[in-house]
Amino acid sequence: MPDHITIAVTKGDRIVAQQLALLAQLGIEPHDDLTKSRKLVFTTSREDVSLLLLRGSDVATYVEHGIADLGMAGKDVLLEHGEQGYYQPLDLKLGQCRIMVAGLQDEAPLPGRLKIATKFVRTAKQYYAERGIQVDIIKLYGAMELAPVTGLAHRIVDIVETGNTLKANGLVAMEHICDVSTRLIVNKTAMKIKYGIINALIEQLRQAVD
Ligand code: PRP
């Protein structure tokens, strides 16, 4: 619909609350509690705005295909998605953390070719390729910290926020790959055909972030 805006937000209790706090500053408040409801589509206090609740990587896909006009997703997820098919006009500065290389604190001498466990396969591949270092990437879906501890991999590429998870598992952060935060993404076609309303929302969000 030309005068309707769909915004995809990323699932996760804490990050949802932060995204909703930002949207509330724009007068956009869902009629249901996103953290409790089983719904995936939410109407809001603004008749012309609805929300979709999705995993971060699906936020990018829905925005790329124009089902959602706007989306909020972590830079880590966007890097893995390939950052294609949408604009990224704004850093929402939520969920700030880093993607780091980490390894065992008491690391044994390493072989020439490292095994790297990560769920950020694309980011890890690019990081090592840019440095001309050949590695074997092992794709994991969670609990990356276990990989060096058990000998599955020599090092991991993972999100570090407080560093507590690394520390609790005898690991240390070794190399900084990039900073991560939640970004606003916008479908390219929607930006053209709904320019007025989308641009107004971007400017309101920019002020809310600042
Ligand atoms: C991330 C990451 C670490 C943890 C780091 O996991 O994979 O396990 O956070 O945070 P810290 O430095 O504050 O200890 P997340 O909680 O996002 O869940 P995940 O297992 O889905 O990646």
mmCIF file of N, CA, C and O in Angstrom, residues 122-194:
data_model
loop_
_atom_site.group_PDB
_atom_site.id
_atom_site.type_symbol
_atom_site.label_atom_id
_atom_site.label_comp_id
_atom_site.label_asym_id
_atom_site.label_seq_id
_atom_site.Cartn_x
_atom_site.Cartn_y
_atom_site.Cartn_z
ATOM 1 N N ARG A 122 30.899 -15.650 6.498
ATOM 2 C CA ARG A 122 31.273 -14.692 5.457
ATOM 3 C C ARG A 122 32.266 -13.661 5.998
ATOM 4 O O ARG A 122 33.280 -13.357 5.356
ATOM 5 N N THR A 123 31.957 -13.139 7.183
ATOM 6 C CA THR A 123 32.819 -12.131 7.807
ATOM 7 C C THR A 123 34.192 -12.719 8.115
ATOM 8 O O THR A 123 35.226 -12.082 7.857
ATOM 9 N N ALA A 124 34.210 -13.929 8.649
ATOM 10 C CA ALA A 124 35.481 -14.562 8.996
ATOM 11 C C ALA A 124 36.307 -14.839 7.735
ATOM 12 O O ALA A 124 37.505 -14.547 7.687
ATOM 13 N N LYS A 125 35.643 -15.369 6.700
ATOM 14 C CA LYS A 125 36.356 -15.663 5.442
ATOM 15 C C LYS A 125 36.988 -14.393 4.885
ATOM 16 O O LYS A 125 38.149 -14.390 4.467
ATOM 17 N N GLN A 126 36.200 -13.321 4.871
ATOM 18 C CA GLN A 126 36.697 -12.061 4.316
ATOM 19 C C GLN A 126 37.867 -11.523 5.144
ATOM 20 O O GLN A 126 38.868 -11.056 4.601
ATOM 21 N N TYR A 127 37.740 -11.620 6.449
ATOM 22 C CA TYR A 127 38.784 -11.099 7.346
ATOM 23 C C TYR A 127 40.127 -11.792 7.070
ATOM 24 O O TYR A 127 41.157 -11.143 6.917
ATOM 25 N N TYR A 128 40.098 -13.116 6.991
ATOM 26 C CA TYR A 128 41.360 -13.843 6.779
ATOM 27 C C TYR A 128 41.846 -13.708 5.340
ATOM 28 O O TYR A 128 43.050 -13.603 5.090
ATOM 29 N N ALA A 129 40.901 -13.688 4.391
ATOM 30 C CA ALA A 129 41.296 -13.549 2.981
ATOM 31 C C ALA A 129 42.009 -12.223 2.750
ATOM 32 O O ALA A 129 43.023 -12.166 2.044
ATOM 33 N N GLU A 130 41.500 -11.165 3.370
ATOM 34 C CA GLU A 130 42.116 -9.835 3.203
ATOM 35 C C GLU A 130 43.546 -9.821 3.739
ATOM 36 O O GLU A 130 44.362 -8.999 3.345
ATOM 37 N N ARG A 131 43.822 -10.710 4.668
ATOM 38 C CA ARG A 131 45.172 -10.786 5.250
ATOM 39 C C ARG A 131 46.025 -11.876 4.604
ATOM 40 O O ARG A 131 47.148 -12.126 5.039
ATOM 41 N N GLY A 132 45.455 -12.537 3.622
ATOM 42 C CA GLY A 132 46.194 -13.588 2.927
ATOM 43 C C GLY A 132 46.478 -14.800 3.794
ATOM 44 O O GLY A 132 47.449 -15.525 3.584
ATOM 45 N N ILE A 133 45.612 -15.011 4.792
ATOM 46 C CA ILE A 133 45.806 -16.148 5.702
ATOM 47 C C ILE A 133 44.811 -17.243 5.345
ATOM 48 O O ILE A 133 43.596 -16.997 5.293
ATOM 49 N N GLN A 134 45.330 -18.438 5.097
ATOM 50 C CA GLN A 134 44.439 -19.552 4.770
ATOM 51 C C GLN A 134 43.961 -20.222 6.045
ATOM 52 O O GLN A 134 44.769 -20.584 6.903
ATOM 53 N N VAL A 135 42.642 -20.344 6.184
ATOM 54 C CA VAL A 135 42.072 -21.003 7.363
ATOM 55 C C VAL A 135 40.968 -21.961 6.921
ATOM 56 O O VAL A 135 40.457 -21.857 5.809
ATOM 57 N N ASP A 136 40.642 -22.887 7.820
ATOM 58 C CA ASP A 136 39.463 -23.724 7.604
ATOM 59 C C ASP A 136 38.359 -23.208 8.513
ATOM 60 O O ASP A 136 38.551 -23.139 9.739
ATOM 61 N N ILE A 137 37.234 -22.850 7.924
ATOM 62 C CA ILE A 137 36.115 -22.319 8.697
ATOM 63 C C ILE A 137 35.183 -23.469 9.082
ATOM 64 O O ILE A 137 34.798 -24.273 8.231
ATOM 65 N N ILE A 138 34.833 -23.527 10.357
ATOM 66 C CA ILE A 138 33.859 -24.519 10.830
ATOM 67 C C ILE A 138 32.610 -23.770 11.257
ATOM 68 O O ILE A 138 32.646 -22.960 12.185
ATOM 69 N N LYS A 139 31.511 -24.021 10.564
ATOM 70 C CA LYS A 139 30.264 -23.302 10.849
ATOM 71 C C LYS A 139 29.589 -23.870 12.097
ATOM 72 O O LYS A 139 29.324 -25.064 12.192
ATOM 73 N N LEU A 140 29.318 -22.984 13.042
ATOM 74 C CA LEU A 140 28.545 -23.368 14.231
ATOM 75 C C LEU A 140 27.341 -22.436 14.333
ATOM 76 O O LEU A 140 27.326 -21.353 13.750
ATOM 77 N N TYR A 141 26.359 -22.844 15.125
ATOM 78 C CA TYR A 141 25.145 -22.043 15.269
ATOM 79 C C TYR A 141 25.034 -21.409 16.656
ATOM 80 O O TYR A 141 24.155 -20.593 16.908
ATOM 81 N N GLY A 142 25.908 -21.793 17.582
ATOM 82 C CA GLY A 142 25.884 -21.211 18.926
ATOM 83 C C GLY A 142 27.013 -21.789 19.745
ATOM 84 O O GLY A 142 27.762 -22.658 19.270
ATOM 85 N N ALA A 143 27.152 -21.295 20.972
ATOM 86 C CA ALA A 143 28.160 -21.775 21.925
ATOM 87 C C ALA A 143 29.535 -21.906 21.272
ATOM 88 O O ALA A 143 30.233 -22.912 21.453
ATOM 89 N N MET A 144 29.918 -20.882 20.529
ATOM 90 C CA MET A 144 31.222 -20.879 19.837
ATOM 91 C C MET A 144 32.384 -21.113 20.800
ATOM 92 O O MET A 144 33.378 -21.729 20.459
ATOM 93 N N GLU A 145 32.229 -20.581 22.026
ATOM 94 C CA GLU A 145 33.323 -20.618 23.004
ATOM 95 C C GLU A 145 33.785 -22.044 23.305
ATOM 96 O O GLU A 145 34.916 -22.265 23.730
ATOM 97 N N LEU A 146 32.886 -22.989 23.092
ATOM 98 C CA LEU A 146 33.213 -24.385 23.386
ATOM 99 C C LEU A 146 34.243 -24.952 22.406
ATOM 100 O O LEU A 146 34.976 -25.892 22.733
ATOM 101 N N ALA A 147 34.311 -24.378 21.216
ATOM 102 C CA ALA A 147 35.122 -24.976 20.150
ATOM 103 C C ALA A 147 36.620 -25.035 20.494
ATOM 104 O O ALA A 147 37.231 -26.104 20.364
ATOM 105 N N PRO A 148 37.248 -23.943 20.955
ATOM 106 C CA PRO A 148 38.667 -24.051 21.317
ATOM 107 C C PRO A 148 38.878 -24.900 22.569
ATOM 108 O O PRO A 148 39.889 -25.589 22.702
ATOM 109 N N VAL A 149 37.915 -24.852 23.485
ATOM 110 C CA VAL A 149 38.036 -25.602 24.748
ATOM 111 C C VAL A 149 38.061 -27.098 24.471
ATOM 112 O O VAL A 149 38.814 -27.860 25.093
ATOM 113 N N THR A 150 37.280 -27.547 23.505
ATOM 114 C CA THR A 150 37.171 -28.981 23.226
ATOM 115 C C THR A 150 38.119 -29.445 22.116
ATOM 116 O O THR A 150 38.211 -30.638 21.844
ATOM 117 N N GLY A 151 38.774 -28.490 21.455
ATOM 118 C CA GLY A 151 39.685 -28.863 20.381
ATOM 119 C C GLY A 151 39.028 -28.942 19.012
ATOM 120 O O GLY A 151 39.645 -29.366 18.042
ATOM 121 N N LEU A 152 37.768 -28.531 18.921
ATOM 122 C CA LEU A 152 37.104 -28.526 17.602
ATOM 123 C C LEU A 152 37.773 -27.510 16.669
ATOM 124 O O LEU A 152 37.907 -27.739 15.472
ATOM 125 N N ALA A 153 38.159 -26.360 17.249
ATOM 126 C CA ALA A 153 38.808 -25.311 16.445
ATOM 127 C C ALA A 153 39.910 -24.665 17.270
ATOM 128 O O ALA A 153 39.933 -24.797 18.498
ATOM 129 N N HIS A 154 40.827 -23.968 16.572
ATOM 130 C CA HIS A 154 41.886 -23.263 17.307
ATOM 131 C C HIS A 154 41.382 -21.948 17.875
ATOM 132 O O HIS A 154 41.730 -21.561 18.984
ATOM 133 N N ARG A 155 40.579 -21.272 17.061
ATOM 134 C CA ARG A 155 40.074 -19.958 17.469
ATOM 135 C C ARG A 155 38.627 -19.806 17.037
ATOM 136 O O ARG A 155 38.119 -20.610 16.252
ATOM 137 N N ILE A 156 37.993 -18.754 17.548
ATOM 138 C CA ILE A 156 36.615 -18.463 17.139
ATOM 139 C C ILE A 156 36.527 -17.026 16.634
ATOM 140 O O ILE A 156 37.355 -16.184 16.987
ATOM 141 N N VAL A 157 35.516 -16.785 15.817
ATOM 142 C CA VAL A 157 35.145 -15.416 15.449
ATOM 143 C C VAL A 157 33.737 -15.239 15.983
ATOM 144 O O VAL A 157 32.814 -15.955 15.574
ATOM 145 N N ASP A 158 33.586 -14.336 16.950
ATOM 146 C CA ASP A 158 32.284 -14.243 17.617
ATOM 147 C C ASP A 158 32.037 -12.828 18.131
ATOM 148 O O ASP A 158 32.943 -11.990 18.158
ATOM 149 N N ILE A 159 30.797 -12.624 18.552
ATOM 150 C CA ILE A 159 30.384 -11.360 19.178
ATOM 151 C C ILE A 159 30.956 -11.284 20.592
ATOM 152 O O ILE A 159 30.862 -12.254 21.359
ATOM 153 N N VAL A 160 31.531 -10.149 20.924
ATOM 154 C CA VAL A 160 31.949 -9.887 22.302
ATOM 155 C C VAL A 160 31.270 -8.598 22.740
ATOM 156 O O VAL A 160 31.361 -7.573 22.058
ATOM 157 N N GLU A 161 30.563 -8.690 23.864
ATOM 158 C CA GLU A 161 29.945 -7.468 24.391
ATOM 159 C C GLU A 161 30.669 -7.082 25.680
ATOM 160 O O GLU A 161 31.501 -6.186 25.687
ATOM 161 N N THR A 162 30.417 -7.804 26.756
ATOM 162 C CA THR A 162 31.119 -7.503 28.018
ATOM 163 C C THR A 162 32.431 -8.272 28.132
ATOM 164 O O THR A 162 33.298 -7.915 28.925
ATOM 165 N N GLY A 163 32.568 -9.366 27.382
ATOM 166 C CA GLY A 163 33.732 -10.246 27.501
ATOM 167 C C GLY A 163 33.539 -11.324 28.557
ATOM 168 O O GLY A 163 34.399 -12.193 28.743
ATOM 169 N N ASN A 164 32.392 -11.310 29.230
ATOM 170 C CA ASN A 164 32.162 -12.273 30.323
ATOM 171 C C ASN A 164 32.117 -13.717 29.831
ATOM 172 O O ASN A 164 32.612 -14.621 30.503
ATOM 173 N N THR A 165 31.505 -13.929 28.667
ATOM 174 C CA THR A 165 31.388 -15.311 28.160
ATOM 175 C C THR A 165 32.765 -15.868 27.814
ATOM 176 O O THR A 165 33.059 -17.033 28.110
ATOM 177 N N LEU A 166 33.612 -15.041 27.194
ATOM 178 C CA LEU A 166 34.977 -15.488 26.885
ATOM 179 C C LEU A 166 35.691 -15.861 28.181
ATOM 180 O O LEU A 166 36.267 -16.950 28.297
ATOM 181 N N LYS A 167 35.646 -14.947 29.128
ATOM 182 C CA LYS A 167 36.368 -15.126 30.395
ATOM 183 C C LYS A 167 35.907 -16.397 31.109
ATOM 184 O O LYS A 167 36.728 -17.177 31.601
ATOM 185 N N ALA A 168 34.605 -16.608 31.131
ATOM 186 C CA ALA A 168 34.050 -17.771 31.831
ATOM 187 C C ALA A 168 34.511 -19.083 31.207
ATOM 188 O O ALA A 168 34.422 -20.141 31.824
ATOM 189 N N ASN A 169 34.999 -19.016 29.961
ATOM 190 C CA ASN A 169 35.430 -20.232 29.267
ATOM 191 C C ASN A 169 36.942 -20.271 29.018
ATOM 192 O O ASN A 169 37.420 -21.074 28.212
ATOM 193 N N GLY A 170 37.668 -19.405 29.712
ATOM 194 C CA GLY A 170 39.131 -19.418 29.599
ATOM 195 C C GLY A 170 39.652 -18.894 28.278
ATOM 196 O O GLY A 170 40.751 -19.243 27.838
ATOM 197 N N LEU A 171 38.858 -18.021 27.636
ATOM 198 C CA LEU A 171 39.269 -17.458 26.342
ATOM 199 C C LEU A 171 39.584 -15.970 26.480
ATOM 200 O O LEU A 171 39.119 -15.315 27.414
ATOM 201 N N VAL A 172 40.358 -15.469 25.542
ATOM 202 C CA VAL A 172 40.626 -14.023 25.494
ATOM 203 C C VAL A 172 40.398 -13.506 24.064
ATOM 204 O O VAL A 172 40.627 -14.224 23.086
ATOM 205 N N ALA A 173 39.966 -12.240 23.997
ATOM 206 C CA ALA A 173 39.808 -11.587 22.697
ATOM 207 C C ALA A 173 41.187 -11.246 22.168
ATOM 208 O O ALA A 173 42.040 -10.773 22.912
ATOM 209 N N MET A 174 41.423 -11.514 20.886
ATOM 210 C CA MET A 174 42.768 -11.330 20.324
ATOM 211 C C MET A 174 42.820 -10.296 19.206
ATOM 212 O O MET A 174 43.772 -9.553 19.089
ATOM 213 N N GLU A 175 41.825 -10.304 18.339
ATOM 214 C CA GLU A 175 41.833 -9.383 17.195
ATOM 215 C C GLU A 175 40.435 -8.801 17.019
ATOM 216 O O GLU A 175 39.448 -9.520 17.096
ATOM 217 N N HIS A 176 40.393 -7.497 16.766
ATOM 218 C CA HIS A 176 39.121 -6.802 16.562
ATOM 219 C C HIS A 176 38.780 -6.833 15.066
ATOM 220 O O HIS A 176 39.579 -6.374 14.243
ATOM 221 N N ILE A 177 37.658 -7.383 14.710
ATOM 222 C CA ILE A 177 37.272 -7.410 13.285
ATOM 223 C C ILE A 177 36.415 -6.187 12.936
ATOM 224 O O ILE A 177 36.729 -5.462 12.009
ATOM 225 N N CYS A 178 35.352 -5.961 13.686
ATOM 226 C CA CYS A 178 34.544 -4.755 13.424
ATOM 227 C C CYS A 178 33.615 -4.468 14.588
ATOM 228 O O CYS A 178 33.331 -5.349 15.398
ATOM 229 N N ASP A 179 33.153 -3.230 14.630
ATOM 230 C CA ASP A 179 32.138 -2.848 15.610
ATOM 231 C C ASP A 179 30.770 -3.211 15.061
ATOM 232 O O ASP A 179 30.560 -3.187 13.845
ATOM 233 N N VAL A 180 29.864 -3.530 15.968
ATOM 234 C CA VAL A 180 28.521 -3.941 15.582
ATOM 235 C C VAL A 180 27.504 -3.100 16.348
ATOM 236 O O VAL A 180 27.720 -2.786 17.514
ATOM 237 N N SER A 181 26.422 -2.730 15.656
ATOM 238 C CA SER A 181 25.274 -2.109 16.324
ATOM 239 C C SER A 181 24.075 -2.305 15.409
ATOM 240 O O SER A 181 24.226 -2.721 14.256
ATOM 241 N N THR A 182 22.908 -1.991 15.919
ATOM 242 C CA THR A 182 21.696 -2.152 15.108
ATOM 243 C C THR A 182 21.599 -1.018 14.091
ATOM 244 O O THR A 182 21.787 0.147 14.432
ATOM 245 N N ARG A 183 21.339 -1.370 12.846
ATOM 246 C CA ARG A 183 21.231 -0.388 11.756
ATOM 247 C C ARG A 183 19.800 -0.336 11.250
ATOM 248 O O ARG A 183 19.094 -1.352 11.260
ATOM 249 N N LEU A 184 19.417 0.840 10.766
ATOM 250 C CA LEU A 184 18.147 0.967 10.051
ATOM 251 C C LEU A 184 18.417 0.625 8.593
ATOM 252 O O LEU A 184 19.371 1.152 8.001
ATOM 253 N N ILE A 185 17.601 -0.246 8.019
ATOM 254 C CA ILE A 185 17.735 -0.539 6.597
ATOM 255 C C ILE A 185 16.419 -0.200 5.892
ATOM 256 O O ILE A 185 15.341 -0.264 6.494
ATOM 257 N N VAL A 186 16.527 0.187 4.627
ATOM 258 C CA VAL A 186 15.363 0.659 3.870
ATOM 259 C C VAL A 186 15.355 0.013 2.496
ATOM 260 O O VAL A 186 16.377 0.022 1.787
ATOM 261 N N ASN A 187 14.209 -0.527 2.122
ATOM 262 C CA ASN A 187 14.064 -1.090 0.774
ATOM 263 C C ASN A 187 14.251 0.023 -0.265
ATOM 264 O O ASN A 187 13.714 1.121 -0.120
ATOM 265 N N LYS A 188 15.000 -0.286 -1.323
ATOM 266 C CA LYS A 188 15.372 0.748 -2.300
ATOM 267 C C LYS A 188 14.168 1.288 -3.067
ATOM 268 O O LYS A 188 14.064 2.489 -3.312
ATOM 269 N N THR A 189 13.246 0.405 -3.449
ATOM 270 C CA THR A 189 12.073 0.856 -4.195
ATOM 271 C C THR A 189 11.140 1.656 -3.291
ATOM 272 O O THR A 189 10.616 2.703 -3.687
ATOM 273 N N ALA A 190 10.943 1.155 -2.071
ATOM 274 C CA ALA A 190 10.070 1.870 -1.125
ATOM 275 C C ALA A 190 10.596 3.277 -0.884
ATOM 276 O O ALA A 190 9.821 4.234 -0.771
ATOM 277 N N MET A 191 11.926 3.399 -0.831
ATOM 278 C CA MET A 191 12.530 4.724 -0.592
ATOM 279 C C MET A 191 12.114 5.699 -1.695
ATOM 280 O O MET A 191 11.944 6.889 -1.433
ATOM 281 N N LYS A 192 11.935 5.181 -2.912
ATOM 282 C CA LYS A 192 11.530 6.052 -4.029
ATOM 283 C C LYS A 192 10.033 6.352 -3.972
ATOM 284 O O LYS A 192 9.627 7.501 -4.016
ATOM 285 N N ILE A 193 9.222 5.271 -3.843
ATOM 286 C CA ILE A 193 7.782 5.509 -4.014
ATOM 287 C C ILE A 193 7.094 5.986 -2.729
ATOM 288 O O ILE A 193 6.000 6.518 -2.787
ATOM 289 N N LYS A 194 7.747 5.819 -1.596
ATOM 290 C CA LYS A 194 7.165 6.321 -0.334
ATOM 291 C C LYS A 194 8.132 7.312 0.299
ATOM 292 O O LYS A 194 8.298 7.343 1.515
#
